[in-house]
Amino acid sequence: MSSTANSRRDFLRLALGSAALAGAGGMLSQGTALADRPAVGPHRVPPGHIGIQLYTVRSLMTHDPQGTLDALGEIGYATVGVSGLYGHTPQEFRAMLDRAGLRAVLTHLSLDAVRGDWQRELDNAHVLGVDSVVVPSLPSSLWTPDGYRQVAAEFEAAGRAAREAGLRFLYHNHDFDFRTVDGQVLYDILLTETDPAHVNFEIDLYWAIHAGYDPVDYFARYPGRFPVFHVKDRAPDGSFEDVGYGTIDFRRIFRQRRLSGVKEYVVEHDQPQDPLVSARRSFDTLWSLRF
């Protein structure tokens, strides 16, 4: 076995071992995330649709992308959301995913990418094997009604091209998207001025709730437009938390799966102390959750 293979094997063993120990300690110190919550209904998140945004493990991906992907597969994740290729070609990155037994369901691409060689980006998305291309954020220069109307028109064109290429085009929200400017909620402009056939949404549940809005209300107002959930929990002080260890009632939200149109559940933690411990804790919650 090569030294690279040995180091990757050691990385995987140590990472998963520390995750298991720390996870167990967390469960003992905090109580299990689910033990005191009675199961409601027969439904659960489909195991093949439990994913993680690789932004969560970005510090590890920088040093050992294959070892990190292997570790996520060992935890039990079936899918990932891609957040950059860490210096690799789409072909190389796809090969690493395949070796880890993971499927990429989405890739985050900047607004500049949309405005650039969009066809090349769509071609690269096909190499990665994703279902969706996602713009993850908008610059502050566009945080006005006119800016969002401009972006809505750009998204329409990009979404039409994506659909023709057999892909979904989505937008991922932050809290700033829910600002009210001149009497208009910016996020609502994107929803009302785009065609569901071309543009839909990866709703970040944390950021919507952090901004004071109820995701379920959006599902009722715009049914079927949220095929991807970014599943991120919120601590009582407003900071990020592992899924199941914060304040968000995921059962209530997930029960509206038909109304929302959700297909993929993608874990994310923006600032984990230990990325793999966080990844395991969040996975265990989604794996066990009944709603």
mmCIF file of C-alpha atoms in Angstrom:
data_model
loop_
_atom_site.group_PDB
_atom_site.id
_atom_site.type_symbol
_atom_site.label_atom_id
_atom_site.label_comp_id
_atom_site.label_asym_id
_atom_site.label_seq_id
_atom_site.Cartn_x
_atom_site.Cartn_y
_atom_site.Cartn_z
ATOM 1 C CA MET A 1 0.000 0.000 0.000
ATOM 2 C CA SER A 2 1.345 3.451 -0.901
ATOM 3 C CA SER A 3 2.223 6.062 1.700
ATOM 4 C CA THR A 4 -0.674 8.177 0.366
ATOM 5 C CA ALA A 5 -3.092 5.311 0.881
ATOM 6 C CA ASN A 6 -1.694 4.713 4.376
ATOM 7 C CA SER A 7 -2.071 8.369 5.314
ATOM 8 C CA ARG A 8 -5.603 8.429 3.953
ATOM 9 C CA ARG A 9 -6.486 5.256 5.880
ATOM 10 C CA ASP A 10 -5.017 6.766 9.067
ATOM 11 C CA PHE A 11 -6.890 10.014 8.473
ATOM 12 C CA LEU A 12 -10.150 8.149 8.072
ATOM 13 C CA ARG A 13 -9.636 5.951 11.142
ATOM 14 C CA LEU A 14 -8.636 8.839 13.394
ATOM 15 C CA ALA A 15 -11.290 11.202 12.091
ATOM 16 C CA LEU A 16 -14.104 8.751 12.506
ATOM 17 C CA GLY A 17 -12.802 7.590 15.851
ATOM 18 C CA SER A 18 -12.688 11.130 17.231
ATOM 19 C CA ALA A 19 -16.107 11.843 15.788
ATOM 20 C CA ALA A 20 -17.585 8.803 17.468
ATOM 21 C CA LEU A 21 -16.016 9.602 20.839
ATOM 22 C CA ALA A 22 -16.881 13.278 20.740
ATOM 23 C CA GLY A 23 -20.351 12.508 19.487
ATOM 24 C CA ALA A 24 -20.901 10.084 22.317
ATOM 25 C CA GLY A 25 -19.637 12.631 24.812
ATOM 26 C CA GLY A 26 -21.961 15.235 23.405
ATOM 27 C CA MET A 27 -24.907 12.886 23.668
ATOM 28 C CA LEU A 28 -24.053 12.099 27.274
ATOM 29 C CA SER A 29 -23.539 15.703 28.272
ATOM 30 C CA GLN A 30 -26.496 17.193 26.425
ATOM 31 C CA GLY A 31 -28.869 14.252 26.264
ATOM 32 C CA THR A 32 -29.729 12.686 22.951
ATOM 33 C CA ALA A 33 -31.206 15.051 20.444
ATOM 34 C CA LEU A 34 -34.212 12.801 19.891
ATOM 35 C CA ALA A 35 -34.695 10.489 22.861
ATOM 36 C CA ASP A 36 -37.109 12.795 24.636
ATOM 37 C CA ARG A 37 -39.104 13.609 21.525
ATOM 38 C CA PRO A 38 -41.783 11.050 20.628
ATOM 39 C CA ALA A 39 -41.892 9.986 16.998
ATOM 40 C CA VAL A 40 -44.821 11.421 15.067
ATOM 41 C CA GLY A 41 -46.074 9.591 12.009
ATOM 42 C CA PRO A 42 -44.388 6.955 9.880
ATOM 43 C CA HIS A 43 -42.256 9.228 7.711
ATOM 44 C CA ARG A 44 -38.509 9.775 7.690
ATOM 45 C CA VAL A 45 -35.921 11.474 5.544
ATOM 46 C CA PRO A 46 -35.092 9.051 2.706
ATOM 47 C CA PRO A 47 -31.574 7.750 3.523
ATOM 48 C CA GLY A 48 -30.458 8.134 -0.076
ATOM 49 C CA HIS A 49 -31.275 11.834 0.087
ATOM 50 C CA ILE A 50 -29.331 12.770 3.228
ATOM 51 C CA GLY A 51 -26.459 14.964 2.100
ATOM 52 C CA ILE A 52 -23.971 17.496 3.374
ATOM 53 C CA GLN A 53 -22.735 20.753 1.903
ATOM 54 C CA LEU A 54 -18.976 20.415 1.576
ATOM 55 C CA TYR A 55 -18.580 23.976 2.852
ATOM 56 C CA THR A 56 -19.079 22.378 6.288
ATOM 57 C CA VAL A 57 -15.802 20.443 5.916
ATOM 58 C CA ARG A 58 -13.909 23.006 3.841
ATOM 59 C CA SER A 59 -10.938 23.113 6.229
ATOM 60 C CA LEU A 60 -10.450 19.371 5.733
ATOM 61 C CA MET A 61 -11.136 19.398 1.999
ATOM 62 C CA THR A 62 -8.255 21.844 1.550
ATOM 63 C CA HIS A 63 -5.733 19.331 2.934
ATOM 64 C CA ASP A 64 -7.176 15.925 2.058
ATOM 65 C CA PRO A 65 -10.256 15.979 -0.154
ATOM 66 C CA GLN A 66 -10.325 12.237 -0.786
ATOM 67 C CA GLY A 67 -9.883 11.351 2.871
ATOM 68 C CA THR A 68 -12.610 13.824 3.824
ATOM 69 C CA LEU A 69 -15.043 12.472 1.255
ATOM 70 C CA ASP A 70 -14.246 8.925 2.381
ATOM 71 C CA ALA A 71 -15.006 9.936 5.980
ATOM 72 C CA LEU A 72 -18.366 11.427 5.004
ATOM 73 C CA GLY A 73 -19.273 8.244 3.168
ATOM 74 C CA GLU A 74 -18.302 6.187 6.216
ATOM 75 C CA ILE A 75 -20.543 8.340 8.410
ATOM 76 C CA GLY A 76 -23.413 7.395 6.125
ATOM 77 C CA TYR A 77 -23.981 10.376 3.851
ATOM 78 C CA ALA A 78 -25.261 9.425 0.412
ATOM 79 C CA THR A 79 -24.949 12.817 -1.259
ATOM 80 C CA VAL A 80 -23.047 16.084 -1.129
ATOM 81 C CA GLY A 81 -23.461 19.660 -2.217
ATOM 82 C CA VAL A 82 -20.299 20.851 -3.938
ATOM 83 C CA SER A 83 -18.724 24.112 -2.738
ATOM 84 C CA GLY A 84 -15.751 24.547 -5.054
ATOM 85 C CA LEU A 85 -13.363 21.969 -6.491
ATOM 86 C CA TYR A 86 -10.274 22.690 -4.359
ATOM 87 C CA GLY A 87 -7.938 22.940 -7.323
ATOM 88 C CA HIS A 88 -9.246 19.843 -9.098
ATOM 89 C CA THR A 89 -10.907 19.499 -12.474
ATOM 90 C CA PRO A 90 -14.554 18.455 -12.560
ATOM 91 C CA GLN A 91 -13.418 15.049 -13.842
ATOM 92 C CA GLU A 92 -10.953 14.609 -10.971
ATOM 93 C CA PHE A 93 -13.496 15.725 -8.396
ATOM 94 C CA ARG A 94 -16.128 13.350 -9.776
ATOM 95 C CA ALA A 95 -13.628 10.502 -9.549
ATOM 96 C CA MET A 96 -13.015 11.287 -5.871
ATOM 97 C CA LEU A 97 -16.751 11.304 -5.200
ATOM 98 C CA ASP A 98 -17.149 7.997 -6.975
ATOM 99 C CA ARG A 99 -14.337 6.438 -4.934
ATOM 100 C CA ALA A 100 -16.041 7.620 -1.738
ATOM 101 C CA GLY A 101 -19.418 6.257 -2.840
ATOM 102 C CA LEU A 102 -20.978 9.716 -2.820
ATOM 103 C CA ARG A 103 -23.249 11.430 -5.329
ATOM 104 C CA ALA A 104 -23.144 15.175 -5.869
ATOM 105 C CA VAL A 105 -26.697 16.534 -6.066
ATOM 106 C CA LEU A 106 -25.874 20.211 -6.461
ATOM 107 C CA THR A 107 -23.024 22.626 -7.051
ATOM 108 C CA HIS A 108 -22.821 26.207 -5.856
ATOM 109 C CA LEU A 109 -21.855 28.697 -8.569
ATOM 110 C CA SER A 110 -21.435 32.435 -8.188
ATOM 111 C CA LEU A 111 -23.453 35.116 -9.932
ATOM 112 C CA ASP A 112 -20.267 35.890 -11.864
ATOM 113 C CA ALA A 113 -20.311 32.306 -13.144
ATOM 114 C CA VAL A 114 -23.880 32.830 -14.355
ATOM 115 C CA ARG A 115 -22.757 35.977 -16.131
ATOM 116 C CA GLY A 116 -19.711 34.300 -17.634
ATOM 117 C CA ASP A 117 -19.432 31.149 -19.736
ATOM 118 C CA TRP A 118 -22.638 29.632 -18.458
ATOM 119 C CA GLN A 119 -22.656 26.785 -20.942
ATOM 120 C CA ARG A 120 -19.245 25.687 -19.694
ATOM 121 C CA GLU A 121 -20.565 25.730 -16.131
ATOM 122 C CA LEU A 122 -23.527 23.581 -17.152
ATOM 123 C CA ASP A 123 -21.192 21.163 -18.915
ATOM 124 C CA ASN A 124 -19.049 20.933 -15.764
ATOM 125 C CA ALA A 125 -22.190 20.323 -13.706
ATOM 126 C CA HIS A 126 -22.972 17.330 -15.887
ATOM 127 C CA VAL A 127 -19.469 15.969 -15.317
ATOM 128 C CA LEU A 128 -20.019 16.234 -11.557
ATOM 129 C CA GLY A 129 -23.332 14.441 -11.987
ATOM 130 C CA VAL A 130 -25.466 17.005 -10.156
ATOM 131 C CA ASP A 131 -29.192 17.609 -10.529
ATOM 132 C CA SER A 132 -29.072 21.308 -9.622
ATOM 133 C CA VAL A 133 -26.901 24.368 -10.128
ATOM 134 C CA VAL A 134 -27.277 26.868 -7.294
ATOM 135 C CA VAL A 135 -26.360 30.525 -6.875
ATOM 136 C CA PRO A 136 -25.498 30.708 -3.159
ATOM 137 C CA SER A 137 -25.546 34.457 -2.529
ATOM 138 C CA LEU A 138 -25.891 37.934 -4.020
ATOM 139 C CA PRO A 139 -23.545 40.906 -3.539
ATOM 140 C CA SER A 140 -24.726 43.756 -1.312
ATOM 141 C CA SER A 141 -24.752 46.118 -4.308
ATOM 142 C CA LEU A 142 -27.926 44.318 -5.459
ATOM 143 C CA TRP A 143 -29.840 44.381 -2.174
ATOM 144 C CA THR A 144 -32.611 46.636 -3.504
ATOM 145 C CA PRO A 145 -35.914 45.887 -5.251
ATOM 146 C CA ASP A 146 -34.430 47.001 -8.558
ATOM 147 C CA GLY A 147 -31.382 44.832 -7.956
ATOM 148 C CA TYR A 148 -33.500 41.774 -7.229
ATOM 149 C CA ARG A 149 -35.686 42.411 -10.272
ATOM 150 C CA GLN A 150 -32.535 42.592 -12.377
ATOM 151 C CA VAL A 151 -31.298 39.333 -10.862
ATOM 152 C CA ALA A 152 -34.701 37.699 -11.400
ATOM 153 C CA ALA A 153 -34.411 38.418 -15.125
ATOM 154 C CA GLU A 154 -30.869 37.019 -15.187
ATOM 155 C CA PHE A 155 -31.983 33.947 -13.272
ATOM 156 C CA GLU A 156 -34.805 33.393 -15.771
ATOM 157 C CA ALA A 157 -32.363 33.275 -18.671
ATOM 158 C CA ALA A 158 -29.880 31.093 -16.787
ATOM 159 C CA GLY A 159 -32.658 28.821 -15.543
ATOM 160 C CA ARG A 160 -34.047 28.356 -19.018
ATOM 161 C CA ALA A 161 -30.610 27.292 -20.255
ATOM 162 C CA ALA A 162 -30.205 24.973 -17.275
ATOM 163 C CA ARG A 163 -33.553 23.339 -17.934
ATOM 164 C CA GLU A 164 -32.638 22.814 -21.583
ATOM 165 C CA ALA A 165 -29.480 21.101 -20.305
ATOM 166 C CA GLY A 166 -31.541 18.842 -18.025
ATOM 167 C CA LEU A 167 -30.637 20.658 -14.798
ATOM 168 C CA ARG A 168 -32.504 22.618 -12.114
ATOM 169 C CA PHE A 169 -31.540 26.213 -11.392
ATOM 170 C CA LEU A 170 -31.861 27.217 -7.716
ATOM 171 C CA TYR A 171 -31.092 30.167 -5.473
ATOM 172 C CA HIS A 172 -29.844 29.738 -1.893
ATOM 173 C CA ASN A 173 -30.945 32.373 0.609
ATOM 174 C CA HIS A 174 -29.275 34.130 3.508
ATOM 175 C CA ASP A 175 -30.936 36.365 6.080
ATOM 176 C CA PHE A 176 -30.336 39.511 4.000
ATOM 177 C CA ASP A 177 -32.670 38.149 1.321
ATOM 178 C CA PHE A 178 -35.561 38.722 3.721
ATOM 179 C CA ARG A 179 -34.896 42.426 4.160
ATOM 180 C CA THR A 180 -37.860 44.682 3.559
ATOM 181 C CA VAL A 181 -36.823 47.550 1.269
ATOM 182 C CA ASP A 182 -39.346 50.123 0.065
ATOM 183 C CA GLY A 183 -42.112 47.912 1.397
ATOM 184 C CA GLN A 184 -40.956 44.790 -0.453
ATOM 185 C CA VAL A 185 -39.363 41.630 0.898
ATOM 186 C CA LEU A 186 -36.448 41.073 -1.451
ATOM 187 C CA TYR A 187 -36.747 37.273 -1.455
ATOM 188 C CA ASP A 188 -40.378 37.541 -2.541
ATOM 189 C CA ILE A 189 -39.321 39.429 -5.669
ATOM 190 C CA LEU A 190 -37.319 36.428 -6.826
ATOM 191 C CA LEU A 191 -40.264 34.114 -6.162
ATOM 192 C CA THR A 192 -42.877 36.252 -7.891
ATOM 193 C CA GLU A 193 -40.804 37.387 -10.868
ATOM 194 C CA THR A 194 -39.411 34.022 -11.923
ATOM 195 C CA ASP A 195 -41.103 31.073 -13.589
ATOM 196 C CA PRO A 196 -41.170 27.850 -11.520
ATOM 197 C CA ALA A 197 -40.321 26.010 -14.721
ATOM 198 C CA HIS A 198 -36.953 27.788 -14.779
ATOM 199 C CA VAL A 199 -36.069 28.994 -11.260
ATOM 200 C CA ASN A 200 -36.589 27.435 -7.854
ATOM 201 C CA PHE A 201 -34.984 27.560 -4.428
ATOM 202 C CA GLU A 202 -32.626 25.824 -2.042
ATOM 203 C CA ILE A 203 -34.119 27.181 1.157
ATOM 204 C CA ASP A 204 -31.671 27.563 4.011
ATOM 205 C CA LEU A 205 -33.921 26.892 6.978
ATOM 206 C CA TYR A 206 -31.577 28.508 9.498
ATOM 207 C CA TRP A 207 -31.271 31.785 7.605
ATOM 208 C CA ALA A 208 -34.998 32.066 6.931
ATOM 209 C CA ILE A 209 -35.826 31.513 10.601
ATOM 210 C CA HIS A 210 -32.942 33.723 11.753
ATOM 211 C CA ALA A 211 -34.462 36.532 9.683
ATOM 212 C CA GLY A 212 -37.811 36.017 11.418
ATOM 213 C CA TYR A 213 -39.661 34.158 8.665
ATOM 214 C CA ASP A 214 -41.437 30.810 8.724
ATOM 215 C CA PRO A 215 -40.392 28.381 5.954
ATOM 216 C CA VAL A 216 -43.786 26.649 6.191
ATOM 217 C CA ASP A 217 -45.494 29.923 5.322
ATOM 218 C CA TYR A 218 -43.358 30.119 2.184
ATOM 219 C CA PHE A 219 -44.270 26.540 1.243
ATOM 220 C CA ALA A 220 -47.955 27.481 1.463
ATOM 221 C CA ARG A 221 -47.494 30.631 -0.591
ATOM 222 C CA TYR A 222 -45.183 29.112 -3.200
ATOM 223 C CA PRO A 223 -45.848 25.363 -3.221
ATOM 224 C CA GLY A 224 -43.391 23.036 -4.880
ATOM 225 C CA ARG A 225 -40.628 25.615 -5.273
ATOM 226 C CA PHE A 226 -38.193 24.304 -2.645
ATOM 227 C CA PRO A 227 -36.639 21.042 -3.923
ATOM 228 C CA VAL A 228 -33.612 21.335 -1.630
ATOM 229 C CA PHE A 229 -33.479 22.095 2.087
ATOM 230 C CA HIS A 230 -30.277 23.381 3.645
ATOM 231 C CA VAL A 231 -30.703 21.754 7.040
ATOM 232 C CA LYS A 232 -28.900 23.882 9.582
ATOM 233 C CA ASP A 233 -29.860 24.313 13.237
ATOM 234 C CA ARG A 234 -29.941 27.461 15.357
ATOM 235 C CA ALA A 235 -28.708 27.719 18.936
ATOM 236 C CA PRO A 236 -30.701 29.784 21.481
ATOM 237 C CA ASP A 237 -28.186 32.630 21.114
ATOM 238 C CA GLY A 238 -28.657 32.671 17.323
ATOM 239 C CA SER A 239 -25.385 30.942 16.445
ATOM 240 C CA PHE A 240 -25.060 27.816 14.309
ATOM 241 C CA GLU A 241 -25.667 24.402 15.856
ATOM 242 C CA ASP A 242 -25.542 20.781 14.764
ATOM 243 C CA VAL A 243 -28.855 19.491 13.458
ATOM 244 C CA GLY A 244 -31.028 18.279 16.325
ATOM 245 C CA TYR A 245 -29.097 20.186 18.987
ATOM 246 C CA GLY A 246 -30.655 23.601 18.468
ATOM 247 C CA THR A 247 -34.069 25.217 18.506
ATOM 248 C CA ILE A 248 -35.492 24.590 15.033
ATOM 249 C CA ASP A 249 -38.500 22.265 14.876
ATOM 250 C CA PHE A 250 -37.454 20.202 11.861
ATOM 251 C CA ARG A 251 -40.331 17.759 12.299
ATOM 252 C CA ARG A 252 -42.851 20.545 11.749
ATOM 253 C CA ILE A 253 -41.034 21.722 8.639
ATOM 254 C CA PHE A 254 -40.398 18.279 7.183
ATOM 255 C CA ARG A 255 -44.044 17.273 7.561
ATOM 256 C CA GLN A 256 -44.738 19.743 4.758
ATOM 257 C CA ARG A 257 -42.543 17.801 2.331
ATOM 258 C CA ARG A 258 -45.267 17.486 -0.308
ATOM 259 C CA LEU A 259 -46.183 21.156 -0.100
ATOM 260 C CA SER A 260 -42.564 22.297 -0.248
ATOM 261 C CA GLY A 261 -41.532 19.949 -3.063
ATOM 262 C CA VAL A 262 -38.367 18.919 -1.203
ATOM 263 C CA LYS A 263 -36.239 16.169 -2.738
ATOM 264 C CA GLU A 264 -32.860 16.616 -1.033
ATOM 265 C CA TYR A 265 -31.927 17.301 2.602
ATOM 266 C CA VAL A 266 -28.452 18.846 2.744
ATOM 267 C CA VAL A 267 -26.808 19.395 6.136
ATOM 268 C CA GLU A 268 -24.679 22.480 6.654
ATOM 269 C CA HIS A 269 -22.830 24.068 9.558
ATOM 270 C CA ASP A 270 -20.975 27.272 8.726
ATOM 271 C CA GLN A 271 -18.573 27.271 11.678
ATOM 272 C CA PRO A 272 -18.154 23.783 13.182
ATOM 273 C CA GLN A 273 -15.505 23.342 15.877
ATOM 274 C CA ASP A 274 -14.795 19.850 14.573
ATOM 275 C CA PRO A 275 -16.264 19.372 11.084
ATOM 276 C CA LEU A 276 -16.519 15.576 11.177
ATOM 277 C CA VAL A 277 -17.996 15.480 14.681
ATOM 278 C CA SER A 278 -20.574 18.014 13.515
ATOM 279 C CA ALA A 279 -21.228 16.028 10.345
ATOM 280 C CA ARG A 280 -21.813 12.822 12.307
ATOM 281 C CA ARG A 281 -24.116 14.414 14.873
ATOM 282 C CA SER A 282 -26.247 16.026 12.181
ATOM 283 C CA PHE A 283 -26.375 12.828 10.141
ATOM 284 C CA ASP A 284 -27.478 10.801 13.165
ATOM 285 C CA THR A 285 -30.337 13.236 13.748
ATOM 286 C CA LEU A 286 -31.603 13.053 10.183
ATOM 287 C CA TRP A 287 -31.176 9.285 10.063
ATOM 288 C CA SER A 288 -33.287 8.852 13.212
ATOM 289 C CA LEU A 289 -35.881 11.575 12.620
ATOM 290 C CA ARG A 290 -39.519 10.528 12.219
ATOM 291 C CA PHE A 291 -42.157 13.032 11.296
#
